[in-house]
């Protein structure tokens, strides 16, 4: 009878078994793919952002991290917040924006005893980048050639670990700083302009691997 009961319990456990979230997650190092968008509220930011990030655990909940991102957009003078276009079809068309940014900072990653597979994160970083605006020539009303920026970024997110070393997640970071641009009006020398920047990185498609 005892043997039969033991077999029945084992069978029930097997039938009830299935996908389970991990009871612990890996520590030490992490690499992440972060995408896809960012927006500028005051000042222009290229909208497509494809980033890669490395995190290093210092002690328990304390981590440092750094990353690099490719910036892309298909935009026109309205997006760059420049003066009105002259109205002709050529000078009003959109062009490709391309650039990059780099950043580094500190992150605090909480451990939830009852939900070890769920990791909330708060972070802060310093960053900078540069992008080039489309050069369309002719009577193009757009005068701006390129922009570079320095900024601070604060925000956070959450990770849901599906496996011990693999998670999906979401991040949102507020970006505050300044932009320095070069403008070259038609038949006039180039000039530099500085603008205030407030923007946000919205990264709902995130994959993190720990090792």
PDB file of C-alpha atoms in Angstrom:
ATOM      1  CA  UNK A   1       0.000   0.000   0.000  1.00  0.00           C
ATOM      2  CA  UNK A   2       2.815   2.354   0.875  1.00  0.00           C
ATOM      3  CA  UNK A   3       4.537   1.681  -2.450  1.00  0.00           C
ATOM      4  CA  UNK A   4       1.332   2.383  -4.363  1.00  0.00           C
ATOM      5  CA  UNK A   5       0.803   5.682  -2.522  1.00  0.00           C
ATOM      6  CA  UNK A   6       4.339   6.769  -3.315  1.00  0.00           C
ATOM      7  CA  UNK A   7       3.861   6.034  -7.010  1.00  0.00           C
ATOM      8  CA  UNK A   8       0.556   7.912  -7.043  1.00  0.00           C
ATOM      9  CA  UNK A   9       2.170  11.014  -5.538  1.00  0.00           C
ATOM     10  CA  UNK A  10       4.999  10.867  -8.043  1.00  0.00           C
ATOM     11  CA  UNK A  11       2.525  10.588 -10.908  1.00  0.00           C
ATOM     12  CA  UNK A  12       0.481  13.506  -9.631  1.00  0.00           C
ATOM     13  CA  UNK A  13       3.615  15.640  -9.347  1.00  0.00           C
ATOM     14  CA  UNK A  14       4.563  14.809 -12.915  1.00  0.00           C
ATOM     15  CA  UNK A  15       1.133  15.658 -14.256  1.00  0.00           C
ATOM     16  CA  UNK A  16       0.991  18.911 -12.346  1.00  0.00           C
ATOM     17  CA  UNK A  17       4.504  19.874 -13.397  1.00  0.00           C
ATOM     18  CA  UNK A  18       5.007  22.495 -16.090  1.00  0.00           C
ATOM     19  CA  UNK A  19       6.683  25.825 -16.667  1.00  0.00           C
ATOM     20  CA  UNK A  20       7.700  27.499 -13.419  1.00  0.00           C
ATOM     21  CA  UNK A  21       9.396  30.814 -12.835  1.00  0.00           C
ATOM     22  CA  UNK A  22      12.852  30.461 -11.259  1.00  0.00           C
ATOM     23  CA  UNK A  23      13.317  30.520  -7.480  1.00  0.00           C
ATOM     24  CA  UNK A  24      16.621  32.358  -7.909  1.00  0.00           C
ATOM     25  CA  UNK A  25      18.333  34.382 -10.644  1.00  0.00           C
ATOM     26  CA  UNK A  26      21.941  34.584 -11.761  1.00  0.00           C
ATOM     27  CA  UNK A  27      24.185  37.339 -10.393  1.00  0.00           C
ATOM     28  CA  UNK A  28      27.492  38.944 -11.373  1.00  0.00           C
ATOM     29  CA  UNK A  29      27.214  40.136 -14.973  1.00  0.00           C
ATOM     30  CA  UNK A  30      24.485  40.941 -17.470  1.00  0.00           C
ATOM     31  CA  UNK A  31      24.207  41.986 -21.097  1.00  0.00           C
ATOM     32  CA  UNK A  32      21.032  43.516 -22.508  1.00  0.00           C
ATOM     33  CA  UNK A  33      19.496  44.498 -25.825  1.00  0.00           C
ATOM     34  CA  UNK A  34      17.375  47.658 -25.420  1.00  0.00           C
ATOM     35  CA  UNK A  35      14.924  49.110 -27.924  1.00  0.00           C
ATOM     36  CA  UNK A  36      13.117  50.794 -29.622  1.00  0.00           C
ATOM     37  CA  UNK A  37      12.223  54.495 -29.111  1.00  0.00           C
ATOM     38  CA  UNK A  38      12.996  57.851 -27.512  1.00  0.00           C
ATOM     39  CA  UNK A  39      11.269  61.208 -27.733  1.00  0.00           C
ATOM     40  CA  UNK A  40      12.362  64.813 -27.233  1.00  0.00           C
ATOM     41  CA  UNK A  41      10.008  67.168 -25.408  1.00  0.00           C
ATOM     42  CA  UNK A  42      12.361  70.174 -25.447  1.00  0.00           C
ATOM     43  CA  UNK A  43      15.012  69.668 -28.098  1.00  0.00           C
ATOM     44  CA  UNK A  44      15.179  66.989 -30.776  1.00  0.00           C
ATOM     45  CA  UNK A  45      16.166  63.336 -30.264  1.00  0.00           C
ATOM     46  CA  UNK A  46      16.248  60.737 -33.077  1.00  0.00           C
ATOM     47  CA  UNK A  47      13.276  58.492 -32.437  1.00  0.00           C
ATOM     48  CA  UNK A  48      14.708  55.016 -33.060  1.00  0.00           C
ATOM     49  CA  UNK A  49      17.178  53.828 -30.418  1.00  0.00           C
ATOM     50  CA  UNK A  50      18.834  50.398 -30.579  1.00  0.00           C
ATOM     51  CA  UNK A  51      21.124  49.879 -27.593  1.00  0.00           C
ATOM     52  CA  UNK A  52      23.391  47.269 -26.012  1.00  0.00           C
ATOM     53  CA  UNK A  53      24.279  47.439 -22.326  1.00  0.00           C
ATOM     54  CA  UNK A  54      26.662  45.684 -19.916  1.00  0.00           C
ATOM     55  CA  UNK A  55      25.946  45.512 -16.168  1.00  0.00           C
ATOM     56  CA  UNK A  56      28.429  44.497 -13.461  1.00  0.00           C
ATOM     57  CA  UNK A  57      27.406  43.624  -9.917  1.00  0.00           C
ATOM     58  CA  UNK A  58      29.547  45.368  -7.287  1.00  0.00           C
ATOM     59  CA  UNK A  59      27.871  44.124  -4.098  1.00  0.00           C
ATOM     60  CA  UNK A  60      24.408  42.646  -3.560  1.00  0.00           C
ATOM     61  CA  UNK A  61      21.893  45.185  -4.952  1.00  0.00           C
ATOM     62  CA  UNK A  62      24.577  47.603  -6.215  1.00  0.00           C
ATOM     63  CA  UNK A  63      25.514  47.492  -9.901  1.00  0.00           C
ATOM     64  CA  UNK A  64      27.347  49.692 -12.383  1.00  0.00           C
ATOM     65  CA  UNK A  65      26.597  49.689 -16.091  1.00  0.00           C
ATOM     66  CA  UNK A  66      27.512  51.181 -19.437  1.00  0.00           C
ATOM     67  CA  UNK A  67      26.133  51.056 -22.921  1.00  0.00           C
ATOM     68  CA  UNK A  68      26.113  52.270 -26.487  1.00  0.00           C
ATOM     69  CA  UNK A  69      23.193  52.880 -28.841  1.00  0.00           C
ATOM     70  CA  UNK A  70      22.600  53.466 -32.539  1.00  0.00           C
ATOM     71  CA  UNK A  71      20.245  56.399 -33.218  1.00  0.00           C
ATOM     72  CA  UNK A  72      18.116  56.573 -36.368  1.00  0.00           C
ATOM     73  CA  UNK A  73      15.212  58.618 -37.693  1.00  0.00           C
ATOM     74  CA  UNK A  74      13.428  59.681 -40.855  1.00  0.00           C
ATOM     75  CA  UNK A  75      12.629  63.308 -40.168  1.00  0.00           C
ATOM     76  CA  UNK A  76      12.252  66.851 -41.500  1.00  0.00           C
ATOM     77  CA  UNK A  77      12.562  70.448 -40.322  1.00  0.00           C
ATOM     78  CA  UNK A  78       9.417  70.202 -38.148  1.00  0.00           C
ATOM     79  CA  UNK A  79      11.028  67.448 -36.081  1.00  0.00           C
ATOM     80  CA  UNK A  80      14.275  69.417 -35.746  1.00  0.00           C
ATOM     81  CA  UNK A  81      12.293  72.446 -34.486  1.00  0.00           C
ATOM     82  CA  UNK A  82      13.765  74.741 -37.117  1.00  0.00           C
ATOM     83  CA  UNK A  83      12.199  77.705 -38.933  1.00  0.00           C
ATOM     84  CA  UNK A  84       9.414  77.096 -41.459  1.00  0.00           C
ATOM     85  CA  UNK A  85      10.148  75.333 -44.703  1.00  0.00           C
ATOM     86  CA  UNK A  86      10.010  77.530 -47.823  1.00  0.00           C
ATOM     87  CA  UNK A  87       7.045  75.573 -49.194  1.00  0.00           C
ATOM     88  CA  UNK A  88       8.579  73.781 -52.193  1.00  0.00           C
ATOM     89  CA  UNK A  89       8.256  70.001 -52.388  1.00  0.00           C
ATOM     90  CA  UNK A  90      12.018  69.427 -52.539  1.00  0.00           C
ATOM     91  CA  UNK A  91      13.011  71.547 -49.592  1.00  0.00           C
ATOM     92  CA  UNK A  92      10.267  70.086 -47.389  1.00  0.00           C
ATOM     93  CA  UNK A  93      11.053  66.416 -47.880  1.00  0.00           C
ATOM     94  CA  UNK A  94      12.249  64.134 -45.119  1.00  0.00           C
ATOM     95  CA  UNK A  95      15.765  62.752 -44.804  1.00  0.00           C
ATOM     96  CA  UNK A  96      17.686  60.144 -42.819  1.00  0.00           C
ATOM     97  CA  UNK A  97      19.172  61.031 -39.437  1.00  0.00           C
ATOM     98  CA  UNK A  98      21.890  58.768 -38.017  1.00  0.00           C
ATOM     99  CA  UNK A  99      24.109  58.911 -34.951  1.00  0.00           C
ATOM    100  CA  UNK A 100      25.065  57.270 -31.668  1.00  0.00           C
ATOM    101  CA  UNK A 101      25.192  57.770 -27.930  1.00  0.00           C
ATOM    102  CA  UNK A 102      27.167  56.302 -25.020  1.00  0.00           C
ATOM    103  CA  UNK A 103      26.427  56.299 -21.302  1.00  0.00           C
ATOM    104  CA  UNK A 104      27.518  54.901 -17.931  1.00  0.00           C
ATOM    105  CA  UNK A 105      26.013  54.908 -14.458  1.00  0.00           C
ATOM    106  CA  UNK A 106      24.808  53.182 -11.284  1.00  0.00           C
ATOM    107  CA  UNK A 107      21.809  50.892 -10.787  1.00  0.00           C
ATOM    108  CA  UNK A 108      20.089  49.563  -7.667  1.00  0.00           C
ATOM    109  CA  UNK A 109      18.407  46.196  -8.274  1.00  0.00           C
ATOM    110  CA  UNK A 110      16.029  45.045  -5.562  1.00  0.00           C
ATOM    111  CA  UNK A 111      15.686  41.454  -4.364  1.00  0.00           C
ATOM    112  CA  UNK A 112      12.079  40.446  -3.601  1.00  0.00           C
ATOM    113  CA  UNK A 113      12.094  37.447  -1.284  1.00  0.00           C
ATOM    114  CA  UNK A 114       8.606  36.301  -2.245  1.00  0.00           C
ATOM    115  CA  UNK A 115       9.119  37.023  -5.962  1.00  0.00           C
ATOM    116  CA  UNK A 116      12.810  36.371  -6.744  1.00  0.00           C
ATOM    117  CA  UNK A 117      12.093  36.212 -10.482  1.00  0.00           C
ATOM    118  CA  UNK A 118      10.847  39.831 -10.472  1.00  0.00           C
ATOM    119  CA  UNK A 119      13.587  42.486 -10.240  1.00  0.00           C
ATOM    120  CA  UNK A 120      12.691  46.206  -9.954  1.00  0.00           C
ATOM    121  CA  UNK A 121      15.510  48.599 -10.888  1.00  0.00           C
ATOM    122  CA  UNK A 122      16.323  52.263 -10.255  1.00  0.00           C
ATOM    123  CA  UNK A 123      19.193  53.853 -12.188  1.00  0.00           C
ATOM    124  CA  UNK A 124      21.071  57.047 -12.949  1.00  0.00           C
ATOM    125  CA  UNK A 125      23.720  57.775 -15.588  1.00  0.00           C
ATOM    126  CA  UNK A 126      25.729  60.343 -17.490  1.00  0.00           C
ATOM    127  CA  UNK A 127      25.615  60.189 -21.272  1.00  0.00           C
ATOM    128  CA  UNK A 128      26.441  61.912 -24.496  1.00  0.00           C
ATOM    129  CA  UNK A 129      25.970  61.448 -28.198  1.00  0.00           C
ATOM    130  CA  UNK A 130      26.040  62.912 -31.667  1.00  0.00           C
ATOM    131  CA  UNK A 131      23.871  62.662 -34.777  1.00  0.00           C
ATOM    132  CA  UNK A 132      23.981  64.031 -38.298  1.00  0.00           C
ATOM    133  CA  UNK A 133      20.959  65.569 -39.999  1.00  0.00           C
ATOM    134  CA  UNK A 134      20.132  64.968 -43.692  1.00  0.00           C
ATOM    135  CA  UNK A 135      22.098  67.079 -46.161  1.00  0.00           C
ATOM    136  CA  UNK A 136      19.614  67.826 -48.949  1.00  0.00           C
ATOM    137  CA  UNK A 137      21.335  70.873 -50.462  1.00  0.00           C
ATOM    138  CA  UNK A 138      19.768  73.294 -52.929  1.00  0.00           C
ATOM    139  CA  UNK A 139      17.210  75.700 -51.491  1.00  0.00           C
ATOM    140  CA  UNK A 140      16.595  73.496 -48.486  1.00  0.00           C
ATOM    141  CA  UNK A 141      15.253  75.568 -45.571  1.00  0.00           C
ATOM    142  CA  UNK A 142      17.002  73.283 -43.096  1.00  0.00           C
ATOM    143  CA  UNK A 143      20.231  74.855 -41.904  1.00  0.00           C
ATOM    144  CA  UNK A 144      21.292  72.385 -39.204  1.00  0.00           C
ATOM    145  CA  UNK A 145      24.072  69.933 -40.059  1.00  0.00           C
ATOM    146  CA  UNK A 146      24.716  68.003 -36.848  1.00  0.00           C
ATOM    147  CA  UNK A 147      24.035  68.011 -33.104  1.00  0.00           C
ATOM    148  CA  UNK A 148      25.874  66.668 -30.090  1.00  0.00           C
ATOM    149  CA  UNK A 149      24.596  66.410 -26.549  1.00  0.00           C
ATOM    150  CA  UNK A 150      25.622  65.853 -22.925  1.00  0.00           C
ATOM    151  CA  UNK A 151      22.987  64.776 -20.432  1.00  0.00           C
ATOM    152  CA  UNK A 152      21.995  63.021 -17.224  1.00  0.00           C
ATOM    153  CA  UNK A 153      19.521  60.142 -17.274  1.00  0.00           C
ATOM    154  CA  UNK A 154      17.405  58.901 -14.407  1.00  0.00           C
ATOM    155  CA  UNK A 155      14.708  56.286 -14.309  1.00  0.00           C
ATOM    156  CA  UNK A 156      14.211  52.599 -13.858  1.00  0.00           C
ATOM    157  CA  UNK A 157      12.360  49.521 -14.922  1.00  0.00           C
ATOM    158  CA  UNK A 158      11.629  45.919 -14.104  1.00  0.00           C
ATOM    159  CA  UNK A 159      12.865  42.487 -15.192  1.00  0.00           C
ATOM    160  CA  UNK A 160      10.837  39.288 -15.321  1.00  0.00           C
ATOM    161  CA  UNK A 161      13.134  36.259 -15.313  1.00  0.00           C
ATOM    162  CA  UNK A 162      11.691  33.383 -17.319  1.00  0.00           C
ATOM    163  CA  UNK A 163      14.838  31.347 -16.669  1.00  0.00           C
ATOM    164  CA  UNK A 164      17.597  31.634 -14.084  1.00  0.00           C
ATOM    165  CA  UNK A 165      19.723  33.676 -16.500  1.00  0.00           C
ATOM    166  CA  UNK A 166      17.239  35.130 -19.028  1.00  0.00           C
ATOM    167  CA  UNK A 167      14.737  37.940 -18.536  1.00  0.00           C
ATOM    168  CA  UNK A 168      12.455  40.240 -20.458  1.00  0.00           C
ATOM    169  CA  UNK A 169      11.652  43.721 -19.201  1.00  0.00           C
ATOM    170  CA  UNK A 170      10.838  47.375 -19.562  1.00  0.00           C
ATOM    171  CA  UNK A 171      12.831  50.578 -18.910  1.00  0.00           C
ATOM    172  CA  UNK A 172      11.913  54.262 -18.984  1.00  0.00           C
ATOM    173  CA  UNK A 173      14.487  57.017 -18.421  1.00  0.00           C
ATOM    174  CA  UNK A 174      14.154  60.789 -18.277  1.00  0.00           C
ATOM    175  CA  UNK A 175      16.922  62.609 -20.189  1.00  0.00           C
ATOM    176  CA  UNK A 176      17.922  66.150 -19.146  1.00  0.00           C
ATOM    177  CA  UNK A 177      20.860  68.122 -20.555  1.00  0.00           C
ATOM    178  CA  UNK A 178      21.889  70.395 -23.401  1.00  0.00           C
ATOM    179  CA  UNK A 179      22.452  70.189 -27.136  1.00  0.00           C
ATOM    180  CA  UNK A 180      25.077  71.941 -29.233  1.00  0.00           C
ATOM    181  CA  UNK A 181      24.333  72.211 -32.968  1.00  0.00           C
ATOM    182  CA  UNK A 182      26.066  73.560 -36.056  1.00  0.00           C
ATOM    183  CA  UNK A 183      23.885  75.598 -38.414  1.00  0.00           C
ATOM    184  CA  UNK A 184      25.068  76.705 -41.860  1.00  0.00           C
ATOM    185  CA  UNK A 185      22.619  79.099 -43.586  1.00  0.00           C
ATOM    186  CA  UNK A 186      22.811  79.421 -47.358  1.00  0.00           C
ATOM    187  CA  UNK A 187      25.767  81.648 -48.409  1.00  0.00           C
ATOM    188  CA  UNK A 188      26.577  82.408 -44.751  1.00  0.00           C
ATOM    189  CA  UNK A 189      29.264  81.111 -42.388  1.00  0.00           C
ATOM    190  CA  UNK A 190      28.496  78.298 -39.964  1.00  0.00           C
ATOM    191  CA  UNK A 191      27.358  79.151 -36.447  1.00  0.00           C
ATOM    192  CA  UNK A 192      26.870  77.204 -33.197  1.00  0.00           C
ATOM    193  CA  UNK A 193      23.658  77.108 -31.202  1.00  0.00           C
ATOM    194  CA  UNK A 194      22.982  75.665 -27.755  1.00  0.00           C
ATOM    195  CA  UNK A 195      19.567  74.383 -26.679  1.00  0.00           C
ATOM    196  CA  UNK A 196      18.088  72.859 -23.542  1.00  0.00           C
ATOM    197  CA  UNK A 197      17.143  69.177 -23.783  1.00  0.00           C
ATOM    198  CA  UNK A 198      14.382  67.230 -22.048  1.00  0.00           C
ATOM    199  CA  UNK A 199      13.474  63.852 -23.441  1.00  0.00           C
ATOM    200  CA  UNK A 200      12.586  60.304 -22.541  1.00  0.00           C
ATOM    201  CA  UNK A 201      13.827  56.853 -23.468  1.00  0.00           C
ATOM    202  CA  UNK A 202      10.964  54.347 -23.666  1.00  0.00           C
ATOM    203  CA  UNK A 203      12.311  50.814 -23.922  1.00  0.00           C
ATOM    204  CA  UNK A 204       9.518  48.218 -23.733  1.00  0.00           C
ATOM    205  CA  UNK A 205      11.316  45.578 -25.816  1.00  0.00           C
ATOM    206  CA  UNK A 206      14.172  44.507 -23.596  1.00  0.00           C
ATOM    207  CA  UNK A 207      16.038  41.200 -23.224  1.00  0.00           C
ATOM    208  CA  UNK A 208      18.633  40.596 -20.484  1.00  0.00           C
ATOM    209  CA  UNK A 209      21.036  37.669 -20.181  1.00  0.00           C
ATOM    210  CA  UNK A 210      23.046  37.105 -16.986  1.00  0.00           C
ATOM    211  CA  UNK A 211      26.252  35.114 -16.644  1.00  0.00           C
TER     212      UNK A 211
END
